[in-house]
Amino acid sequence: DDPAGTNLHEKIAVIANNSGIPVIGPNTFGMINFQARLNASFTPEFSRLKEGSITLASQSGGIAHLLGFLAMRGDVGFSKIIGLGNRLNVDFSEIIDYLMDDEATRIIMLYMEGIDNPTHFLAAVKKHQHKKPVIIYKTGSAEKSNQAAKSHTGSMAGKPEIYQGAFSQAGILSLNSAQSLLDTGKALAAAHLPTGDGVAVLSGQAGPALAACDICEAYGLNIVDFEPSTQESINTFLPPLALRTNPVDMGPAWYDASAQSGIIRAAMNDHQVNAILLLTMFASANANLLEELSVFLTESKPTKPIISCILAPPGIWDESIRKLEESGSLVNYPTPERAAMTLANLVKYRSLQLRPTSDSKG
Amino acid sequence: DDPAGTNLHEKIAVIANNSGIPVIGPNTFGMINFQARLNASFTPEFSRLKEGSITLASQSGGIAHLLGFLAMRGDVGFSKIIGLGNRLNVDFSEIIDYLMDDEATRIIMLYMEGIDNPTHFLAAVKKHQHKKPVIIYKTGSAEKSNQAAKSHTGSMAGKPEIYQGAFSQAGILSLNSAQSLLDTGKALAAAHLPTGDGVAVLSGQAGPALAACDICEAYGLNIVDFEPSTQESINTFLPPLALRTNPVDMGPAWYDASAQSGIIRAAMNDHQVNAILLLTMFASANANLLEELSVFLTESKPTKPIISCILAPPGIWDESIRKLEESGSLVNYPTPERAAMTLANLVKYRSLQLRPTSDSKG
């Protein structure tokens, strides 16, 4: 709202556009490009991030910092982090066009407050026909946020329902928190996409299985009845009194990596099962479990996603989990609820993929 | 469902009851009592937990382990952790009676799947008339969870709506995830309870403020219009173009601890403000901010709660945040959404407190 600033912004825009120079910003913290080993931001600590295949384009420097620091703590890797700021001539539409062709970017993650030309943005996404997952976290649903967004980056946040509907039509998966955006990006970057909504919940303890099942059912996942051959196979690993149907309480075999491997393999071979939720809390009795299970998981090269919550006191299992994630065996989260919610988001993304975009002819 | 086990359970119950011996379990991982320096669990690592004033009674050993490990990572302290297991003669009702009189317990945290006699439990809670906060996470809302709960600890999980209504009537705050239970317990143990729903959102960056505002409005917090004197005071610390109304974007003064202290003080003195959400992401420009802000926050001894999301790369600010939490200045969370949600839960707990319990005569 500063006339002097607006004038300067316009002047630079004319020069940049006439010269064909894309300008990131102004009012940006900068950008990081891990392939180019470039940290052109005012936060040198971003260089500590792991390199990966997710690119974040953010309308807010604060949210980019939040996601970056959460990623450092959650071991999520980035390809690029770009602060769009006041979007002189590089807006969400332009960055989508660039990122869809950028080989180092496999997942496009967006943080949005509001944009001047949503139609232009949605057309840019649709044009690329689900070539890469686009996931978004948009704030500004609240009245006060809406006012604040206008002041922050000069754009009205707008009616949330209208944005949500448009995102779905364009095949964009919308998430409702910074943590959920990062959790889902991590899984999309690392895991196979489930080919359906059937899930097997395999847990070392019953309580975490219940917590996961509540989320699964609330968000449309199908906790399948196993095929008879699957159930027979699982029954050989657990005593009759155990909870052997889905969800499976692997507790009676929690010290026994070969039994757990057998149960995972049986569930993996079930045609109804599209993904596995694997939940295991550390205890003295299962202290060696993860090391032994790692051999099986790394060798079995699962083609169905395993989303896990494997949790121990700090310093125990951390390195094993990191290796399992690196080998592509599973994607891990610190709570059963976040693991289940992330799996639900993968299934939701797949359903968006299957839906023809509203203006496609195919 | 094992007749031999049921017989043995009954025999022990008779002996225990005749001798007046309360028995924790069977089918329990044990218990931890930090005052007695007793770790009678099968997980020696629980001894690493910080001592605090929260006691957890859990129907599931897996969830107790989950919460314990999350607490180690989130710096939450416990007084006792008790695995109720199959509840021979110590059920939720009996543990409530014990904990209400236990001086070392200030917050009672429960994990429940389902119980045989909910009326008995609710009566036990109501009897103590909000003497201590009781917060609960109950699973078993899903059909599959309900079946699993029955198999796990022999009790039907039951209709979630009935449980939720009964919890509210008894003044019990119900949370919907393990993380939310722990977040809320941490705040109840550490912070003053807000005396109303008015909140000031003070943020070093606009994006995190928007994320927090969306949660605040969705969960019934009131992002107040500041009193004129408050607004005038805040205006002296920020340039005219900044977002100076609530939510306040302190970004233009993000290197300036004295300006931020002044803004926090002004908001704290506003009669409409019952709590402050303080959001600050690290960047090079504000690297020294937290150390300087700490002096003000520690000396000002706020009587209104400050719920914060102050986040930096690992190793930066961690120690400062820990000290601020220990001094009682604020309670910190890793995302703006979790900070805002926790504040909403504090306000909700207070509204439960104000409501007379359904059978009270007062």
XYZ file of C-alpha atoms in Angstrom:
724
model
C 0.000 0.000 0.000
C 3.083 2.225 -0.167
C 2.804 4.307 -3.394
C 6.590 4.753 -3.649
C 7.092 1.000 -3.298
C 4.342 0.254 -5.812
C 5.945 2.626 -8.336
C 9.364 1.037 -7.914
C 7.824 -2.448 -8.191
C 6.156 -1.435 -11.493
C 9.336 0.101 -12.885
C 11.377 -3.034 -12.151
C 8.617 -5.180 -13.647
C 8.783 -3.268 -16.937
C 12.573 -3.611 -17.141
C 12.509 -7.298 -16.163
C 9.699 -8.185 -18.569
C 11.272 -6.271 -21.479
C 14.570 -8.057 -20.882
C 12.968 -11.481 -20.301
C 14.410 -11.738 -16.800
C 12.371 -13.762 -14.298
C 12.605 -12.090 -10.862
C 12.012 -13.960 -7.594
C 10.500 -11.475 -5.127
C 10.717 -8.669 -4.068
C 9.926 -9.067 -0.335
C 11.477 -12.534 -0.271
C 14.017 -14.277 1.970
C 15.536 -15.677 -1.226
C 15.923 -19.209 -2.478
C 17.964 -22.371 -2.101
C 18.925 -24.663 -4.972
C 20.555 -27.868 -3.745
C 21.596 -29.085 -7.209
C 23.459 -25.845 -7.856
C 24.763 -25.830 -4.245
C 23.304 -22.328 -4.076
C 21.957 -20.811 -0.875
C 20.800 -17.354 -1.982
C 18.729 -16.801 1.154
C 19.386 -14.820 4.267
C 19.524 -18.035 6.318
C 22.829 -19.892 5.858
C 21.480 -22.748 8.051
C 19.246 -23.897 5.153
C 22.412 -25.459 3.722
C 22.180 -28.070 6.492
C 19.070 -29.550 4.848
C 19.286 -32.933 3.182
C 19.099 -32.931 -0.614
C 15.935 -34.555 -1.916
C 13.322 -34.348 -4.623
C 10.734 -31.993 -3.093
C 10.611 -28.357 -4.180
C 8.785 -25.865 -1.996
C 7.487 -22.599 -3.413
C 6.207 -20.416 -0.602
C 4.395 -17.105 -0.487
C 5.718 -16.625 3.072
C 9.307 -16.641 4.219
C 8.160 -17.555 7.725
C 6.406 -20.730 6.531
C 9.415 -21.634 4.340
C 11.615 -21.358 7.435
C 9.115 -23.358 9.512
C 9.008 -26.156 6.909
C 12.786 -26.096 6.477
C 13.440 -26.442 10.202
C 10.785 -29.155 10.584
C 12.384 -30.970 7.642
C 15.804 -30.844 9.329
C 14.265 -32.449 12.419
C 12.190 -34.971 10.424
C 14.912 -35.918 7.928
C 13.042 -34.708 4.824
C 15.091 -33.724 1.764
C 14.546 -30.788 -0.590
C 15.536 -29.983 -4.136
C 14.737 -26.269 -3.976
C 13.087 -23.817 -1.610
C 11.819 -20.667 -3.251
C 10.347 -17.623 -1.515
C 7.945 -16.072 -4.058
C 7.334 -12.948 -1.975
C 5.540 -10.178 -3.880
C 5.808 -12.046 -7.213
C 7.066 -9.371 -9.602
C 6.888 -11.613 -12.661
C 7.329 -15.082 -11.147
C 4.038 -16.129 -9.578
C 2.724 -19.616 -8.747
C 1.788 -20.168 -12.426
C 5.299 -19.426 -13.677
C 6.977 -21.494 -10.964
C 4.684 -24.451 -11.755
C 5.730 -24.293 -15.422
C 9.381 -24.225 -14.408
C 9.163 -27.008 -11.818
C 7.194 -29.387 -14.047
C 10.229 -29.395 -16.370
C 12.866 -29.406 -13.610
C 14.323 -32.916 -13.475
C 15.517 -32.572 -9.880
C 11.969 -31.818 -8.683
C 9.643 -34.809 -8.314
C 7.159 -33.331 -5.830
C 5.865 -29.749 -5.937
C 4.927 -28.359 -2.530
C 3.183 -24.989 -2.292
C 2.353 -22.619 0.531
C -0.250 -20.044 -0.534
C -2.070 -17.175 1.160
C -3.987 -15.863 -1.806
C -3.281 -15.012 -5.440
C -4.531 -12.398 -7.868
C -5.232 -14.760 -10.724
C -6.308 -18.199 -9.468
C -7.634 -19.195 -12.902
C -4.209 -18.675 -14.438
C -2.590 -20.767 -11.692
C -5.080 -23.629 -11.981
C -4.695 -23.674 -15.779
C -0.921 -23.924 -15.349
C -1.303 -26.953 -13.074
C -3.930 -28.671 -15.272
C -1.824 -28.206 -18.387
C 0.740 -30.658 -16.980
C -1.836 -33.437 -16.454
C -0.643 -34.919 -13.122
C 2.936 -35.150 -14.414
C 4.127 -34.530 -10.855
C 2.213 -34.390 -7.577
C 1.272 -30.854 -6.548
C 0.388 -30.480 -2.882
C -0.657 -27.282 -1.200
C -1.213 -25.692 2.186
C -3.350 -22.588 1.935
C -4.070 -20.362 4.915
C -6.511 -17.474 5.100
C -9.721 -19.331 5.899
C -10.267 -17.136 8.952
C -11.598 -13.606 8.692
C -8.539 -12.154 10.460
C -6.170 -14.225 8.307
C -7.883 -12.966 5.200
C -7.324 -9.340 6.232
C -3.762 -10.135 7.246
C -3.005 -11.907 3.963
C -4.109 -8.835 2.054
C -1.748 -6.696 4.042
C 1.069 -9.257 3.893
C 1.369 -9.985 0.197
C -1.326 -7.808 -1.305
C -3.803 -10.518 -2.177
C -7.142 -11.459 -0.723
C -7.145 -14.962 0.666
C -10.660 -15.513 -0.639
C -13.372 -18.002 0.199
C -11.747 -21.255 1.321
C -14.482 -23.474 -0.197
C -13.928 -21.980 -3.644
C -10.179 -22.569 -3.462
C -10.645 -26.123 -2.151
C -13.018 -27.045 -4.960
C -10.708 -25.574 -7.575
C -7.675 -27.362 -6.149
C -9.463 -30.723 -6.337
C -10.542 -30.096 -9.926
C -6.955 -29.333 -10.870
C -5.703 -32.515 -9.167
C -3.964 -30.587 -6.388
C -3.949 -32.259 -2.975
C -4.801 -29.740 -0.268
C -3.440 -30.217 3.268
C -4.520 -28.451 6.440
C -1.284 -27.793 8.324
C 2.403 -27.205 7.685
C 3.223 -30.524 9.356
C 0.706 -32.423 7.244
C 2.080 -30.802 4.063
C 5.590 -31.946 4.964
C 4.462 -35.435 6.070
C 2.609 -35.975 2.803
C 5.422 -34.573 0.664
C 7.867 -36.924 2.359
C 5.673 -39.955 1.610
C 4.984 -38.933 -2.005
C 8.726 -38.509 -2.560
C 9.683 -41.827 -0.974
C 6.882 -44.355 -1.232
C 5.070 -46.211 -3.975
C 1.579 -44.818 -4.428
C -1.077 -47.271 -3.130
C -3.247 -48.567 -5.988
C -6.352 -48.649 -3.784
C -7.695 -47.872 -0.344
C -7.127 -51.319 1.258
C -4.859 -51.249 4.288
C -3.374 -53.809 6.654
C -2.683 -52.474 10.149
C 0.174 -54.517 11.664
C 1.127 -53.426 15.141
C 3.477 -54.582 17.865
C 0.983 -53.236 20.407
C -2.811 -53.034 20.316
C -3.241 -49.429 21.524
C -1.362 -47.758 18.649
C -3.278 -50.023 16.220
C -6.586 -48.709 17.593
C -5.395 -45.100 17.265
C -4.410 -45.759 13.635
C -7.678 -47.598 12.836
C -9.763 -44.656 14.097
C -7.965 -42.346 11.647
C -8.135 -44.906 8.810
C -11.900 -45.279 9.082
C -12.524 -41.560 9.603
C -10.581 -40.714 6.421
C -11.932 -43.402 4.126
C -9.288 -46.113 4.247
C -10.529 -49.682 4.151
C -9.161 -51.964 6.884
C -9.679 -55.063 4.764
C -10.749 -58.551 5.754
C -7.762 -60.676 4.765
C -8.068 -63.342 2.075
C -8.287 -66.853 3.626
C -4.728 -67.766 2.577
C -3.390 -64.570 4.170
C -5.247 -65.240 7.397
C -4.046 -68.847 7.498
C -0.478 -67.728 7.033
C -0.724 -65.062 9.759
C -2.318 -67.586 12.115
C 0.826 -69.727 11.973
C 2.843 -66.904 13.559
C 0.558 -65.954 16.441
C -1.207 -67.862 19.245
C -4.986 -68.405 18.905
C -5.912 -65.845 21.587
C -4.081 -63.009 19.851
C -5.824 -60.464 17.637
C -4.877 -62.082 14.321
C -7.436 -60.472 12.040
C -6.876 -56.965 10.669
C -5.732 -54.958 12.707
C -3.125 -57.550 13.712
C -1.664 -57.324 17.220
C 1.815 -58.771 16.682
C 2.494 -58.326 20.429
C 2.727 -62.037 21.218
C 5.616 -62.221 18.709
C 7.144 -58.857 19.435
C 10.604 -60.244 20.195
C 10.451 -62.406 17.071
C 11.585 -60.719 13.858
C 10.988 -63.811 11.720
C 7.345 -64.016 12.825
C 6.857 -60.316 12.103
C 8.535 -60.661 8.721
C 6.208 -63.561 7.938
C 3.156 -61.506 8.910
C 4.291 -58.520 6.820
C 4.984 -60.792 3.834
C 1.566 -62.454 4.117
C -0.210 -59.075 4.277
C 1.889 -57.785 1.376
C 0.777 -60.722 -0.794
C -2.918 -60.176 -0.063
C -4.679 -58.790 -3.147
C -7.006 -56.665 -1.012
C -4.078 -54.931 0.688
C -2.751 -51.833 -1.097
C -0.630 -50.491 1.753
C 0.674 -51.496 5.159
C 0.630 -49.468 8.349
C 3.457 -50.865 10.492
C 3.440 -49.727 14.121
C 6.105 -50.678 16.653
C 6.974 -49.144 20.011
C 10.333 -49.955 21.553
C 10.523 -51.984 24.752
C 13.275 -54.055 26.337
C 11.713 -57.242 24.984
C 11.898 -56.051 21.381
C 15.159 -54.088 21.599
C 16.803 -56.142 18.824
C 13.701 -56.416 16.661
C 14.351 -53.527 14.317
C 17.882 -54.536 13.375
C 16.658 -58.010 12.441
C 13.519 -56.775 10.708
C 15.655 -54.383 8.649
C 17.264 -57.267 6.750
C 13.871 -58.570 5.680
C 12.465 -55.152 4.803
C 15.514 -54.097 2.810
C 15.685 -57.374 0.894
C 11.984 -57.754 0.191
C 11.824 -54.544 -1.879
C 8.105 -53.982 -1.272
C 6.099 -52.501 -4.132
C 3.208 -51.609 -1.839
C 3.913 -48.686 0.484
C 4.778 -49.359 4.117
C 3.941 -46.311 6.211
C 5.261 -46.783 9.709
C 5.335 -45.408 13.197
C 8.408 -46.990 14.734
C 9.330 -45.079 17.866
C 11.953 -45.468 20.579
C 13.689 -43.233 23.122
C 16.107 -40.793 21.424
C 19.314 -42.496 20.268
C 17.787 -45.986 20.003
C 16.663 -47.169 16.548
C 17.154 -43.649 15.052
C 19.948 -44.834 12.777
C 18.118 -48.044 11.800
C 15.014 -46.070 10.874
C 17.078 -43.610 8.847
C 18.656 -46.503 6.904
C 15.288 -48.148 6.328
C 13.932 -44.870 4.951
C 17.007 -44.418 2.746
C 16.636 -47.918 1.346
C 13.055 -47.100 0.351
C 11.617 -49.819 2.597
C 9.278 -47.566 4.544
C 8.400 -43.988 5.451
C 8.324 -43.316 9.190
C 6.355 -40.897 11.404
C 6.484 -40.270 15.157
C 2.819 -41.120 15.882
C 0.354 -43.762 14.612
C -2.146 -40.984 13.853
C 0.281 -39.090 11.591
C 1.261 -42.323 9.831
C -2.395 -43.220 9.180
C -3.305 -39.659 8.136
C -0.413 -39.583 5.661
C -1.513 -42.882 4.127
C -5.047 -41.483 3.792
C -3.545 -38.494 1.958
C -1.648 -40.768 -0.452
C -4.904 -42.564 -1.282
C -6.670 -39.232 -1.701
C -3.938 -38.012 -4.044
C -4.330 -41.165 -6.139
C -8.076 -40.604 -6.450
C -7.397 -37.069 -7.686
C -5.011 -38.535 -10.258
C -7.652 -40.941 -11.566
C -10.186 -38.157 -12.022
C -9.846 -36.476 -15.381
C -9.008 -32.806 -14.938
C -12.087 -30.775 -15.782
C -10.851 -29.490 -19.127
C -8.993 -32.585 -20.350
C -10.246 -34.310 -23.498
C -8.633 -37.714 -22.791
C -11.364 -65.229 26.324
C -9.040 -67.887 27.750
C -11.017 -69.798 30.451
C -7.837 -70.798 32.330
C -6.688 -67.163 32.371
C -10.117 -65.939 33.450
C -10.154 -68.431 36.339
C -6.714 -67.375 37.507
C -7.681 -63.687 37.205
C -10.756 -64.345 39.401
C -8.752 -66.277 42.004
C -6.184 -63.509 42.347
C -8.971 -60.933 42.553
C -10.541 -62.747 45.513
C -7.225 -62.953 47.380
C -6.324 -59.322 46.586
C -9.726 -57.949 47.548
C -9.896 -59.971 50.782
C -6.447 -58.728 51.757
C -7.088 -55.125 50.664
C -4.252 -55.201 48.160
C -4.656 -52.975 45.081
C -3.189 -54.778 42.057
C -1.994 -52.949 38.933
C -2.615 -55.253 35.953
C -2.394 -58.098 34.988
C -1.389 -57.706 31.319
C 0.554 -54.521 32.086
C 4.041 -53.251 31.246
C 4.206 -52.004 34.835
C 4.524 -48.518 36.252
C 6.963 -45.705 36.921
C 6.902 -43.494 40.014
C 9.358 -40.608 39.734
C 8.955 -39.462 43.352
C 9.829 -42.925 44.631
C 12.558 -43.268 41.976
C 10.812 -46.501 41.039
C 10.802 -47.905 37.520
C 8.767 -51.099 37.870
C 8.232 -51.430 34.142
C 9.881 -53.604 31.551
C 11.387 -50.524 29.894
C 14.389 -49.167 31.825
C 14.592 -46.228 29.377
C 11.528 -44.654 31.039
C 13.931 -43.539 33.773
C 15.335 -41.022 31.286
C 12.087 -39.034 31.439
C 12.063 -35.675 33.165
C 10.228 -35.499 36.482
C 7.094 -33.379 36.313
C 3.544 -33.088 37.585
C 1.582 -35.087 34.982
C 0.452 -38.611 35.773
C -0.583 -40.871 32.922
C -2.858 -43.860 33.503
C -3.082 -45.919 30.329
C -5.138 -48.906 29.302
C -2.468 -49.708 26.686
C 1.221 -50.279 27.254
C 1.889 -49.329 23.630
C 0.295 -45.889 24.037
C 2.126 -45.364 27.353
C 5.394 -46.090 25.537
C 4.398 -43.798 22.644
C 3.581 -40.938 25.044
C 6.729 -41.555 27.087
C 8.998 -41.444 24.045
C 7.229 -38.367 22.620
C 7.621 -36.713 26.042
C 11.375 -37.418 26.026
C 11.608 -35.706 22.632
C 9.279 -32.842 23.604
C 10.734 -32.233 27.079
C 7.523 -33.032 28.991
C 7.845 -34.205 32.610
C 5.879 -36.936 34.370
C 5.065 -37.758 37.969
C 3.877 -41.313 37.334
C 3.082 -43.565 34.395
C 0.758 -46.431 35.197
C -0.231 -49.281 32.881
C -3.705 -50.344 34.043
C -3.802 -53.412 31.801
C -6.662 -55.809 32.601
C -7.615 -53.907 35.792
C -7.941 -56.671 38.386
C -9.114 -54.319 41.138
C -7.541 -51.009 40.090
C -9.602 -49.518 37.277
C -9.862 -45.887 36.066
C -12.224 -45.082 38.985
C -9.779 -46.295 41.620
C -6.791 -44.599 39.995
C -8.719 -41.298 39.817
C -9.431 -41.505 43.544
C -5.773 -42.174 44.258
C -4.401 -39.470 41.934
C -6.765 -36.740 43.152
C -5.103 -37.117 46.572
C -1.562 -37.599 45.265
C 0.318 -34.357 45.916
C 2.907 -35.001 43.214
C 0.181 -35.241 40.533
C -1.254 -31.947 39.283
C -2.583 -33.119 35.905
C -4.318 -36.452 35.304
C -3.867 -37.802 31.787
C -5.797 -40.878 30.680
C -5.656 -43.189 27.692
C -8.811 -45.306 27.416
C -10.111 -47.914 24.985
C -13.313 -48.841 26.754
C -14.413 -49.655 30.276
C -17.009 -51.962 31.798
C -18.533 -49.431 34.145
C -18.376 -45.905 32.669
C -20.936 -44.605 35.209
C -18.652 -45.598 38.081
C -15.693 -43.872 36.406
C -17.600 -40.637 35.676
C -18.917 -40.534 39.246
C -15.348 -40.880 40.544
C -14.236 -37.895 38.443
C -17.258 -35.721 39.306
C -16.827 -36.403 43.031
C -13.583 -34.416 42.975
C -15.205 -31.281 41.472
C -12.469 -30.118 39.073
C -9.839 -30.404 41.820
C -7.298 -31.305 39.112
C -7.574 -31.263 35.331
C -8.483 -34.651 33.864
C -7.709 -35.008 30.163
C -8.374 -38.071 28.089
C -7.617 -39.675 24.738
C -10.087 -42.407 23.914
C -9.740 -44.607 20.853
C -12.248 -47.092 19.531
C -14.463 -44.819 17.451
C -13.950 -47.007 14.392
C -15.773 -50.278 13.903
C -12.519 -52.255 13.616
C -11.056 -50.497 16.678
C -14.133 -51.373 18.654
C -13.733 -55.065 17.845
C -10.008 -54.868 18.538
C -10.511 -53.121 21.881
C -12.812 -55.907 22.991
C -10.163 -58.452 22.172
C -7.339 -56.348 23.652
C -8.605 -55.555 27.117
C -11.991 -57.263 27.209
C -14.159 -54.165 26.974
C -16.325 -52.759 24.227
C -15.161 -49.353 23.114
C -18.775 -48.238 22.752
C -20.430 -45.376 20.907
C -17.987 -42.440 20.731
C -20.751 -39.785 20.970
C -21.984 -41.221 24.260
C -18.502 -41.218 25.751
C -17.805 -37.685 24.504
C -20.995 -36.312 26.003
C -20.340 -38.014 29.314
C -16.746 -36.756 29.433
C -17.919 -33.155 28.932
C -20.535 -33.499 31.656
C -17.890 -34.762 34.058
C -15.559 -31.863 33.194
C -13.085 -34.135 31.398
C -11.328 -32.597 28.405
C -11.253 -35.049 25.509
C -8.420 -34.898 22.943
C -8.257 -36.602 19.576
C -4.653 -37.807 19.293
C -1.761 -38.932 21.463
C 0.191 -35.820 20.442
C -2.673 -33.496 21.299
C -3.096 -35.197 24.691
C 0.571 -34.624 25.474
C 0.597 -31.050 24.115
C -2.408 -30.119 26.244
C -1.079 -31.854 29.356
C 2.199 -29.965 28.984
C 0.384 -26.606 28.799
C -1.962 -27.391 31.710
C 1.036 -28.354 33.847
C 3.092 -25.282 32.962
C 0.880 -22.343 32.047
C -1.650 -20.131 33.765
C -5.149 -20.973 32.596
C -6.547 -18.213 30.342
C -9.533 -16.499 31.997
C -11.302 -16.020 28.650
C -11.081 -16.704 24.947
C -9.363 -13.453 23.882
C -6.033 -13.964 22.155
C -3.284 -11.735 20.777
C -1.339 -13.277 17.909
C 2.162 -11.760 17.878
C 4.378 -13.113 15.150
C 7.825 -12.419 13.785
C 6.530 -13.451 10.359
C 3.114 -13.071 8.754
C 2.714 -16.616 7.349
C 2.867 -18.439 10.706
C 0.430 -15.820 12.110
C -2.089 -16.672 9.372
C -1.724 -20.401 10.075
C -2.350 -19.770 13.775
C -5.311 -17.427 13.108
C -7.043 -20.064 10.968
C -6.881 -22.540 13.872
C -7.891 -19.884 16.436
C -11.048 -18.964 14.542
C -11.937 -22.550 13.672
C -11.739 -23.574 17.349
C -13.542 -20.634 18.912
C -10.731 -18.359 20.059
C -11.348 -14.646 19.728
C -8.587 -12.693 17.954
C -9.498 -9.468 19.745
C -9.471 -5.903 18.517
C -6.938 -4.225 20.788
C -7.987 -1.447 23.179
C -6.960 1.990 21.804
C -4.140 2.384 24.353
C -2.738 -1.025 23.402
C -2.859 -0.189 19.713
C -1.193 3.187 20.270
C 1.586 1.544 22.218
C 2.148 -1.147 19.566
C 2.154 1.524 16.846
C 5.206 3.166 18.432
C 7.260 0.009 17.803
C 6.357 -0.695 14.162
C 6.344 1.349 10.939
C 2.926 2.464 9.592
C 2.912 -0.010 6.685
C 3.322 -3.029 8.951
C 0.400 -5.190 10.088
C 0.024 -3.616 13.529
C -3.499 -4.731 14.399
C -4.148 -8.227 15.747
C -2.529 -10.446 14.344
C 0.614 -8.337 14.689
C 3.419 -8.904 12.187
C 6.487 -7.993 14.251
C 8.668 -8.674 11.199
C 9.790 -5.075 10.701
C 11.275 -5.235 14.222
C 12.442 -8.814 14.131
C 16.043 -7.971 15.023
C 14.862 -5.712 17.835
C 14.201 -7.436 21.152
C 13.197 -4.221 22.915
C 10.488 -3.503 20.325
C 9.168 -7.067 20.618
C 9.232 -6.855 24.424
C 7.252 -3.624 24.193
C 4.662 -5.214 21.904
C 4.306 -8.262 24.160
C 3.953 -6.013 27.223
C 1.291 -3.871 25.538
C -0.718 -6.941 24.501
C -0.332 -8.429 27.977
C -1.817 -5.288 29.546
C -4.855 -5.289 27.238
C -7.974 -6.280 29.178
C -9.437 -8.106 26.161
C -6.364 -10.320 25.863
C -6.440 -13.513 27.936
C -3.519 -15.269 26.268
C -0.715 -14.592 23.828
C 0.349 -16.697 20.876
C 3.996 -15.819 20.249
C 5.418 -17.068 16.936
C 9.035 -16.627 15.883
C 11.036 -18.376 13.196
C 14.821 -18.144 13.315
C 16.715 -16.276 10.593
C 20.168 -14.706 10.480
C 18.697 -11.278 11.134
C 17.078 -12.355 14.392
C 19.764 -14.797 15.557
C 20.295 -12.928 18.840
C 16.649 -12.105 19.426
C 15.739 -14.971 21.708
C 18.597 -14.491 24.139
C 17.633 -10.836 24.553
C 13.905 -11.516 24.692
C 14.541 -14.124 27.396
C 15.545 -11.455 29.906
C 12.274 -9.612 29.428
C 10.124 -12.742 29.460
C 11.780 -14.185 32.552
C 11.609 -10.891 34.470
C 8.059 -9.946 33.490
C 6.555 -13.034 35.139
C 3.430 -13.035 32.966
C 0.163 -14.096 34.589
C -1.531 -14.600 31.232
C -0.332 -17.681 29.356
C 2.134 -17.284 26.486
C 1.846 -20.240 24.140
C 4.629 -20.101 21.599
C 6.039 -21.584 18.454
C 9.666 -20.540 18.475
C 11.564 -22.681 16.007
C 15.143 -22.788 14.748
C 17.466 -25.334 13.161
C 18.476 -28.055 15.655
C 21.053 -26.825 18.173
C 20.114 -23.132 17.876
C 17.774 -21.676 20.522
C 17.032 -25.174 21.942
C 18.687 -24.355 25.257
C 17.114 -20.870 25.434
C 13.659 -22.325 24.824
C 14.222 -25.001 27.465
C 15.207 -22.317 29.997
C 12.213 -20.145 29.093
C 9.916 -23.134 29.610
C 11.597 -23.981 32.923
C 11.193 -20.398 34.149
C 7.458 -20.635 33.446
C 7.586 -17.806 30.878
C 6.034 -19.750 28.036
C 5.114 -23.180 26.700
C 6.592 -23.962 23.295
C 5.451 -26.141 20.357
C 7.119 -26.916 17.031
C 4.339 -25.536 14.791
C 1.993 -22.517 14.934
C -0.975 -24.842 14.423
C -0.112 -27.004 17.445
C 0.467 -23.902 19.579
C -2.916 -22.433 18.573
C -4.729 -25.768 18.990
C -3.263 -26.207 22.474
C -4.414 -22.716 23.479
C -7.894 -23.562 22.183
C -7.831 -26.682 24.374
C -6.868 -24.633 27.457
C -9.837 -22.344 26.827
C -12.098 -25.348 26.311
C -10.908 -26.891 29.564
C -11.694 -23.649 31.385
C -15.231 -23.613 29.979
C -15.707 -27.181 31.275
C -14.513 -26.009 34.686
C -17.054 -23.186 34.793
C -19.925 -25.526 33.988
C -21.327 -27.146 37.106
C -20.934 -30.922 36.917
C -24.342 -32.424 36.188
C -24.965 -33.795 39.673
C -23.382 -30.996 41.721
C -25.641 -29.025 44.042
C -23.443 -25.905 44.166
